[in-house]
Amino acid sequence: MFVDPRRGLLIILSSPSGAGKTTLTNKLVEWDSRITISVSMTTRPARGNEQDGKEYFFVDDDTFLRKVGDNVFLEHAEVFGYRYGTPARLVENAIEDGRDVVFDIDWKGANQIRNSRYASSVVSIFVLPPSIAELNRRLRERAFDSPSMVGHRMEKSKGEISHWLDYDYVLINHEVEQVLDKVKLIVQAERMKRTRQRGLRRFIGGLNSEFEARRQ
């Protein structure tokens, strides 16, 4: 007997800036080809070698707002003066194909996805820094933010951390490989949940039919 492939997961990784969610997102995709990164649309300019359609879909503000009006996004939010949104169609296709999608988003976007029609597919993980001093050090060492932007991110981090209770799992990022191992365990366990196995009820029905056949 055959159990249908499970529905895909929507894996949300959130953290204050600099706590490691983007690094973990990239490493998670490297670990398992069944996991893809949700490519967001944004109004912020590309950084360095970022490519349109790979790291982000880069659009102007008018285009973004038009797509909001057309209900293109599963979630969208404004972060540090720029707009970000997740196109719903790509996510829908992945879920139905049994592929997992990982989201590198803040608590506002996470709340929108949790309150969407795909809530049952959501696994949310919040990543904390080991200390505020370490968070500040990591932000300064990234080198693509100005000192004033680093200060702005630090000011917002307390408010972001205050939403930790909204998440299914909370991890402390002392060392990236250690916390990555924990994220992998969470994903593996969530994939095996009874509610995610689409053909399990039919499979159990087949087992019961075998019992009936043995009695005859």
XYZ file of N, CA and C in Angstrom:
648
model
N 0.836 -1.206 0.000
C 0.000 0.000 0.000
C 0.870 1.256 0.000
N 0.329 2.346 -0.518
C 1.105 3.573 -0.717
C 0.436 4.744 -0.015
N 1.238 5.500 0.743
C 0.744 6.716 1.386
C 1.127 7.899 0.518
N 0.153 8.756 0.172
C 0.436 9.912 -0.678
C 1.521 10.790 -0.055
N 2.278 11.486 -0.895
C 3.261 12.429 -0.360
C 2.586 13.456 0.536
N 3.298 13.891 1.552
C 2.750 14.875 2.486
C 2.616 16.240 1.821
N 1.855 17.103 2.462
C 1.808 18.500 2.043
C 3.096 19.174 2.488
N 3.507 20.192 1.736
C 4.735 20.909 2.073
C 4.584 21.756 3.333
N 5.711 22.051 3.940
C 5.752 22.911 5.119
C 6.048 24.348 4.708
N 5.558 25.278 5.484
C 5.971 26.675 5.397
C 6.809 26.946 6.633
N 8.118 26.958 6.472
C 9.053 27.092 7.583
C 9.422 28.559 7.738
N 8.975 29.161 8.812
C 9.253 30.571 9.059
C 10.444 30.700 10.004
N 11.459 31.424 9.573
C 12.600 31.758 10.416
C 12.594 33.260 10.650
N 12.477 33.665 11.905
C 12.491 35.086 12.248
C 13.530 35.339 13.322
N 14.029 36.559 13.350
C 14.982 36.970 14.388
C 15.193 38.464 14.249
N 15.748 39.111 15.274
C 16.199 40.480 15.053
C 17.342 40.482 14.042
N 17.536 41.576 13.342
C 18.612 41.666 12.365
C 19.948 41.325 13.015
N 20.698 40.426 12.367
C 22.010 40.055 12.872
C 22.039 38.811 13.724
N 20.869 38.241 14.048
C 20.838 37.059 14.921
C 21.005 35.755 14.156
N 20.969 35.792 12.811
C 21.339 34.603 12.059
C 20.296 33.967 11.180
N 19.118 34.577 11.016
C 18.060 33.894 10.268
C 18.403 33.697 8.796
N 19.090 34.674 8.181
C 19.426 34.532 6.764
C 20.477 33.454 6.546
N 21.485 33.409 7.403
C 22.495 32.347 7.318
C 21.868 30.983 7.489
N 20.983 30.834 8.464
C 20.307 29.556 8.690
C 19.417 29.178 7.513
N 18.744 30.154 6.940
C 17.895 29.893 5.778
C 18.716 29.305 4.634
N 19.844 29.933 4.336
C 20.692 29.459 3.235
C 21.266 28.075 3.509
N 21.662 27.818 4.736
C 22.225 26.512 5.086
C 21.151 25.425 5.067
N 19.938 25.775 5.406
C 18.847 24.802 5.392
C 18.560 24.342 3.962
N 18.604 25.258 3.028
C 18.376 24.927 1.623
C 19.513 24.056 1.081
N 20.739 24.337 1.508
C 21.887 23.521 1.095
C 21.764 22.094 1.618
N 21.169 21.948 2.784
C 21.050 20.634 3.435
C 20.066 19.715 2.729
N 18.962 20.259 2.204
C 17.897 19.426 1.651
C 17.311 20.080 0.407
N 17.416 19.404 -0.711
C 16.933 19.952 -1.981
C 15.412 20.065 -2.030
N 14.703 19.435 -1.070
C 13.240 19.549 -1.034
C 12.785 20.863 -0.408
N 13.734 21.645 0.089
C 13.428 22.938 0.704
C 13.868 24.050 -0.247
N 12.968 24.980 -0.506
C 13.305 26.126 -1.345
C 13.085 27.419 -0.567
N 13.831 28.433 -0.932
C 13.673 29.736 -0.290
C 12.528 30.497 -0.952
N 11.695 31.078 -0.135
C 10.662 31.960 -0.659
C 11.336 33.245 -1.143
N 11.222 33.523 -2.435
C 11.820 34.733 -3.001
C 10.811 35.864 -2.896
N 11.140 36.840 -2.086
C 10.234 37.958 -1.854
C 10.378 39.026 -2.927
N 9.351 39.842 -3.036
C 9.406 41.039 -3.862
C 9.712 42.208 -2.935
N 10.569 43.112 -3.370
C 10.946 44.220 -2.494
C 11.156 45.513 -3.275
N 11.001 46.621 -2.573
C 11.254 47.931 -3.163
C 12.654 48.430 -2.827
N 13.408 47.695 -2.034
C 14.757 48.161 -1.714
C 15.699 47.877 -2.878
N 16.753 48.682 -3.041
C 17.704 48.437 -4.134
C 18.531 47.182 -3.878
N 19.007 46.575 -4.952
C 19.854 45.381 -4.835
C 21.183 45.750 -4.184
N 21.718 44.790 -3.417
C 23.024 44.979 -2.782
C 24.063 44.101 -3.480
N 25.225 44.636 -3.702
C 26.340 43.843 -4.202
C 26.001 43.063 -5.460
N 26.115 41.726 -5.342
C 25.883 40.843 -6.497
C 24.471 40.257 -6.529
N 23.544 40.812 -5.771
C 22.175 40.301 -5.779
C 21.574 40.398 -7.177
N 20.829 39.349 -7.545
C 20.231 39.281 -8.880
C 18.703 39.265 -8.777
N 18.074 39.978 -9.693
C 16.610 39.998 -9.740
C 16.081 38.592 -10.018
N 15.143 38.142 -9.185
C 14.566 36.814 -9.345
C 15.301 35.736 -8.575
N 16.468 36.038 -8.032
C 17.224 35.061 -7.254
C 17.121 35.379 -5.768
N 17.754 36.466 -5.343
C 17.618 36.872 -3.942
C 16.259 37.525 -3.683
N 15.851 38.399 -4.615
C 14.569 39.107 -4.524
C 14.073 39.414 -5.933
N 12.774 39.741 -6.016
C 12.229 40.398 -7.191
C 12.224 41.889 -6.860
N 13.032 42.670 -7.578
C 13.161 44.090 -7.272
C 12.172 44.901 -8.114
N 11.336 45.684 -7.446
C 10.322 46.494 -8.132
C 10.282 47.876 -7.510
N 9.632 48.804 -8.197
C 9.464 50.139 -7.623
C 8.227 50.167 -6.726
N 8.060 51.267 -6.028
C 6.992 51.361 -5.036
C 5.609 51.271 -5.673
N 5.416 51.918 -6.814
C 4.107 51.893 -7.475
C 3.724 50.470 -7.891
N 4.699 49.725 -8.426
C 4.428 48.346 -8.841
C 4.045 47.494 -7.643
N 4.768 47.674 -6.544
C 4.482 46.893 -5.339
C 3.067 47.165 -4.841
N 2.709 48.431 -4.739
C 1.387 48.789 -4.227
C 0.276 48.286 -5.144
N 0.527 48.268 -6.441
C -0.460 47.736 -7.373
C -0.679 46.240 -7.128
N 0.400 45.533 -6.836
C 0.286 44.097 -6.574
C -0.405 43.833 -5.236
N -0.215 44.720 -4.266
C -0.967 44.614 -3.006
C -2.458 44.704 -3.295
N -2.827 45.662 -4.141
C -4.232 45.830 -4.502
C -4.799 44.654 -5.264
N -3.949 43.942 -5.994
C -4.382 42.765 -6.761
C -4.315 41.478 -5.942
N -4.028 41.583 -4.647
C -3.946 40.424 -3.738
C -2.925 39.384 -4.209
N -1.801 39.869 -4.715
C -0.742 38.978 -5.195
C 0.011 38.323 -4.037
N 0.069 39.003 -2.883
C 0.952 38.565 -1.811
C 0.263 37.698 -0.757
N 1.008 36.696 -0.293
C 0.587 35.922 0.865
C 0.772 36.742 2.131
N 1.835 37.507 2.164
C 2.104 38.435 3.263
C 2.939 39.575 2.720
N 2.843 40.735 3.355
C 3.697 41.856 2.974
C 3.842 42.784 4.162
N 4.966 43.488 4.209
C 5.240 44.378 5.331
C 6.252 45.431 4.904
N 6.323 46.503 5.682
C 7.347 47.521 5.478
C 8.402 47.367 6.558
N 9.657 47.254 6.147
C 10.762 47.034 7.081
C 11.879 48.024 6.752
N 12.247 48.856 7.733
C 13.309 49.847 7.559
C 13.122 50.696 6.296
N 11.871 51.076 6.046
C 11.579 52.003 4.966
C 11.356 51.378 3.600
N 11.488 50.057 3.493
C 11.256 49.364 2.217
C 10.145 48.342 2.382
N 9.466 48.040 1.281
C 8.366 47.079 1.298
C 8.859 45.703 0.850
N 8.327 44.668 1.508
C 8.649 43.282 1.174
C 7.358 42.476 1.109
N 7.264 41.562 0.152
C 6.064 40.739 0.049
C 6.369 39.382 -0.547
N 5.578 38.380 -0.159
C 5.734 37.009 -0.651
C 4.653 36.707 -1.685
N 5.011 36.485 -2.962
C 4.002 36.107 -3.963
C 3.341 34.781 -3.596
N 2.018 34.775 -3.533
C 1.291 33.606 -3.037
C 1.353 32.410 -3.980
N 1.344 32.650 -5.274
C 1.220 31.545 -6.238
C 2.362 30.545 -6.115
N 3.590 31.031 -5.959
C 4.738 30.131 -5.862
C 4.659 29.270 -4.609
N 4.154 29.843 -3.542
C 4.019 29.111 -2.283
C 2.943 28.031 -2.404
N 1.821 28.382 -2.998
C 0.724 27.420 -3.177
C 1.181 26.202 -3.970
N 1.912 26.433 -5.050
C 2.387 25.322 -5.881
C 3.319 24.406 -5.103
N 4.192 24.983 -4.303
C 5.144 24.186 -3.533
C 4.436 23.311 -2.505
N 3.464 23.860 -1.798
C 2.741 23.097 -0.776
C 2.064 21.878 -1.396
N 1.385 22.079 -2.499
C 0.660 20.982 -3.135
C 1.608 19.921 -3.696
N 2.829 20.331 -4.071
C 3.811 19.382 -4.599
C 4.587 18.663 -3.498
N 4.302 18.987 -2.237
C 5.015 18.359 -1.128
C 6.401 18.922 -0.894
N 6.648 20.124 -1.429
C 7.933 20.782 -1.210
C 7.803 21.797 -0.077
N 8.871 21.950 0.680
C 8.881 22.883 1.805
C 9.434 24.227 1.360
N 8.875 25.286 1.919
C 9.328 26.644 1.608
C 9.786 27.296 2.904
N 11.000 27.866 2.901
C 11.500 28.544 4.089
C 11.435 30.054 3.869
N 10.949 30.758 4.890
C 10.758 32.200 4.838
C 11.709 32.885 5.812
N 12.457 33.835 5.301
C 13.325 34.693 6.114
C 12.576 36.010 6.274
N 11.689 36.088 7.283
C 10.802 37.249 7.413
C 10.696 37.680 8.872
N 10.139 38.871 9.089
C 9.980 39.373 10.449
C 8.652 38.902 11.046
N 8.386 39.331 12.272
C 7.200 38.852 12.996
C 5.893 39.311 12.348
N 5.922 40.463 11.673
C 4.698 40.935 11.021
C 4.310 40.001 9.881
N 5.280 39.661 9.041
C 5.004 38.730 7.953
C 4.622 37.360 8.475
N 5.285 36.930 9.557
C 4.971 35.629 10.154
C 3.524 35.577 10.623
N 3.050 36.650 11.232
C 1.662 36.690 11.703
C 0.673 36.594 10.552
N 0.984 37.241 9.437
C 0.080 37.191 8.290
C -0.016 35.774 7.722
N 1.115 35.078 7.659
C 1.095 33.706 7.149
C 0.373 32.782 8.123
N 0.597 32.974 9.420
C -0.086 32.148 10.425
C -1.598 32.336 10.366
N -2.034 33.512 9.950
C -3.464 33.801 9.884
C -4.047 33.588 8.488
N -3.256 33.013 7.583
C -3.727 32.756 6.226
C -4.390 31.381 6.148
N -4.858 31.020 4.956
C -5.484 29.715 4.766
C -4.476 28.573 4.818
N -3.195 28.911 4.897
C -2.155 27.882 4.970
C -1.614 27.703 6.389
N -2.361 28.146 7.377
C -1.894 28.103 8.762
C -1.489 26.703 9.206
N -2.192 25.673 8.732
C -1.892 24.307 9.170
C -0.550 23.809 8.642
N 0.010 24.486 7.654
C 1.297 24.084 7.089
C 2.476 24.827 7.713
N 2.199 25.764 8.615
C 3.241 26.638 9.159
C 4.013 25.977 10.297
N 5.337 26.116 10.250
C 6.234 25.792 11.361
C 7.056 27.049 11.603
N 6.906 27.672 12.764
C 7.569 28.954 13.001
C 8.679 28.821 14.043
N 9.830 29.410 13.734
C 11.017 29.315 14.585
C 11.573 30.723 14.784
N 11.769 31.097 16.031
C 12.376 32.399 16.341
C 13.788 32.169 16.849
N 14.733 32.925 16.299
C 16.148 32.766 16.641
C 16.608 33.972 17.459
N 17.139 33.701 18.637
C 17.625 34.746 19.538
C 19.150 34.830 19.492
N 19.706 36.029 19.694
C 21.155 36.146 19.840
C 21.562 35.686 21.245
N 22.826 35.285 21.446
C 23.251 34.879 22.793
C 23.321 36.056 23.770
N 23.481 37.260 23.246
C 23.501 38.467 24.073
C 23.301 39.672 23.172
N 22.945 40.807 23.770
C 22.766 42.024 22.994
C 24.125 42.545 22.508
N 25.151 42.384 23.324
C 26.489 42.802 22.913
C 26.947 42.024 21.681
N 26.664 40.718 21.648
C 27.037 39.899 20.505
C 26.217 40.284 19.276
N 24.947 40.594 19.472
C 24.112 41.038 18.360
C 24.692 42.305 17.733
N 25.093 43.251 18.567
C 25.688 44.489 18.077
C 26.988 44.216 17.309
N 27.808 43.312 17.828
C 29.065 42.970 17.161
C 28.806 42.375 15.774
N 27.852 41.455 15.680
C 27.553 40.808 14.402
C 27.045 41.822 13.386
N 26.202 42.745 13.831
C 25.686 43.757 12.914
C 26.808 44.642 12.371
N 27.741 45.018 13.232
C 28.842 45.878 12.791
C 29.791 45.139 11.859
N 29.968 43.847 12.084
C 30.896 43.075 11.259
C 30.320 42.735 9.889
N 28.992 42.826 9.707
C 28.399 42.546 8.390
C 28.857 43.540 7.339
N 29.117 44.764 7.755
C 29.773 45.791 6.939
C 28.944 46.367 5.791
N 27.690 45.922 5.599
C 26.908 46.562 4.538
C 25.910 47.582 5.064
N 25.889 47.798 6.385
C 25.043 48.836 6.962
C 25.914 49.977 7.488
N 25.403 51.199 7.357
C 26.094 52.353 7.934
C 25.970 52.290 9.460
N 26.846 52.991 10.189
C 26.727 53.022 11.649
C 25.344 53.468 12.128
N 24.747 54.439 11.420
C 23.414 54.902 11.835
C 22.365 53.813 11.630
N 22.486 53.015 10.541
C 21.548 51.926 10.308
C 21.735 50.818 11.340
N 22.985 50.536 11.710
C 23.238 49.553 12.767
C 22.546 49.988 14.054
N 22.657 51.280 14.381
C 21.991 51.793 15.579
C 20.482 51.656 15.488
N 19.942 51.901 14.302
C 18.494 51.779 14.094
C 18.044 50.327 14.272
N 18.821 49.394 13.716
C 18.486 47.978 13.857
C 18.551 47.548 15.317
N 19.534 48.036 16.048
C 19.648 47.692 17.466
C 18.452 48.218 18.257
N 18.002 49.424 17.922
C 16.846 49.999 18.616
C 15.591 49.157 18.389
N 15.447 48.609 17.184
C 14.253 47.820 16.860
C 14.311 46.399 17.407
N 15.507 45.932 17.752
C 15.662 44.524 18.133
C 14.864 44.166 19.390
N 14.745 45.082 20.346
C 13.993 44.776 21.555
C 12.533 44.502 21.230
N 11.944 45.331 20.377
C 10.560 45.106 19.984
C 10.376 43.807 19.229
N 11.338 43.464 18.366
C 11.251 42.215 17.615
C 11.322 41.014 18.544
N 12.242 41.062 19.509
C 12.405 39.948 20.450
C 11.152 39.760 21.307
N 10.401 40.835 21.529
C 9.208 40.736 22.375
C 8.139 39.816 21.793
N 8.261 39.424 20.525
C 7.263 38.568 19.872
C 7.640 37.084 19.922
N 8.622 36.728 20.741
C 9.092 35.342 20.768
C 8.001 34.352 21.157
N 7.031 34.785 21.958
C 5.968 33.875 22.410
C 5.018 33.464 21.281
N 5.058 34.159 20.165
C 4.165 33.838 19.046
C 4.645 32.637 18.237
N 5.850 32.142 18.504
C 6.474 31.126 17.660
C 6.383 29.728 18.268
N 6.395 28.725 17.389
C 6.338 27.329 17.838
C 7.615 26.916 18.549
N 8.747 27.402 18.046
C 10.055 27.034 18.590
C 10.893 28.295 18.756
N 11.705 28.319 19.815
C 12.626 29.434 20.052
C 14.013 28.847 20.313
N 14.993 29.293 19.518
C 16.353 28.777 19.607
C 17.324 29.922 19.857
N 18.401 29.642 20.600
C 19.439 30.638 20.872
C 20.640 30.333 19.995
N 21.045 31.286 19.203
C 22.120 31.081 18.238
C 23.483 31.400 18.848
N 23.983 30.473 19.696
C 25.352 30.603 20.206
C 26.352 30.336 19.081
N 26.066 29.295 18.308
C 26.969 28.879 17.226
C 26.114 28.334 16.102
N 26.343 28.799 14.869
C 25.405 28.579 13.788
C 25.206 27.099 13.450
N 26.254 26.292 13.471
C 26.104 24.882 13.109
C 25.288 24.125 14.154
N 25.430 24.511 15.410
C 24.656 23.855 16.467
C 23.172 24.188 16.349
N 22.862 25.438 16.117
C 21.449 25.808 15.993
C 20.873 25.266 14.693
N 21.699 25.143 13.661
C 21.236 24.544 12.413
C 20.825 23.096 12.631
N 21.591 22.349 13.414
C 21.230 20.960 13.708
C 19.860 20.885 14.383
N 19.556 21.841 15.249
C 18.255 21.855 15.921
C 17.131 22.173 14.930
N 17.393 23.090 14.018
C 16.384 23.421 12.998
C 16.100 22.193 12.134
N 17.139 21.444 11.772
C 16.960 20.226 10.974
C 16.076 19.216 11.703
N 16.312 19.041 13.008
C 15.498 18.103 13.794
C 14.038 18.541 13.821
N 13.796 19.850 13.958
C 12.427 20.372 13.961
C 11.746 20.067 12.635
N 12.434 20.308 11.530
C 11.862 20.068 10.207
C 11.536 18.594 10.015
N 12.453 17.719 10.409
C 12.234 16.281 10.252
C 11.032 15.807 11.065
N 10.908 16.301 12.293
C 9.779 15.905 13.138
C 8.458 16.438 12.589
N 8.458 17.688 12.132
C 7.228 18.286 11.607
C 6.762 17.580 10.335
N 7.696 17.123 9.525
C 7.321 16.396 8.308
C 6.573 15.108 8.628
N 6.859 14.493 9.758
C 6.267 13.202 10.098
C 4.966 13.301 10.880
N 4.503 14.510 11.171
C 3.256 14.650 11.917
C 2.096 13.976 11.197
N 1.239 13.348 11.972
C 0.086 12.633 11.412
C -0.744 13.519 10.501
N -0.958 14.742 10.897
C -1.839 15.632 10.145
C -1.265 16.036 8.789
N 0.007 15.797 8.555
C 0.623 16.181 7.282
C 0.645 15.035 6.269
N 0.266 13.828 6.684
C 0.294 12.670 5.793
C -1.053 12.566 5.079
N -1.103 12.985 3.831
C -2.376 13.123 3.130
C -3.103 11.795 2.903
N -2.379 10.701 2.651
C -3.035 9.436 2.339
C -3.098 8.469 3.494
N -2.818 8.947 4.706
C -2.725 8.033 5.841
C -4.068 7.393 6.180
N -5.153 8.148 6.119
C -6.473 7.599 6.434
C -6.832 6.465 5.470
N -6.518 6.667 4.184
C -6.785 5.626 3.212
C -5.910 4.391 3.460
N -4.677 4.638 3.877
C -3.767 3.533 4.178
C -4.298 2.697 5.341
N -4.781 3.377 6.393
C -5.351 2.666 7.545
C -6.583 1.880 7.110
N -7.370 2.459 6.214
C -8.527 1.737 5.694
C -8.112 0.456 4.997
N -6.998 0.503 4.260
C -6.491 -0.694 3.608
C -6.053 -1.753 4.598
N -5.411 -1.320 5.683
C -5.011 -2.283 6.720
C -6.241 -2.948 7.338
N -7.280 -2.166 7.591
C -8.498 -2.731 8.155
C -9.161 -3.714 7.184
N -9.067 -3.410 5.896
C -9.607 -4.336 4.895
C -8.857 -5.664 4.934
N -7.566 -5.605 5.150
C -6.780 -6.838 5.259
C -7.225 -7.658 6.467
N -7.507 -6.978 7.596
C -8.013 -7.707 8.761
C -9.310 -8.426 8.430
N -10.216 -7.715 7.731
C -11.505 -8.321 7.369
C -11.307 -9.507 6.454
N -10.377 -9.383 5.524
C -10.122 -10.498 4.595
C -9.589 -11.723 5.326
N -8.805 -11.521 6.372
C -8.251 -12.651 7.112
C -9.337 -13.434 7.882
N -10.432 -12.722 8.198
C -11.503 -13.378 8.959
C -12.376 -14.255 8.070
N -12.307 -14.036 6.779
C -13.195 -14.771 5.873
C -12.630 -16.159 5.544
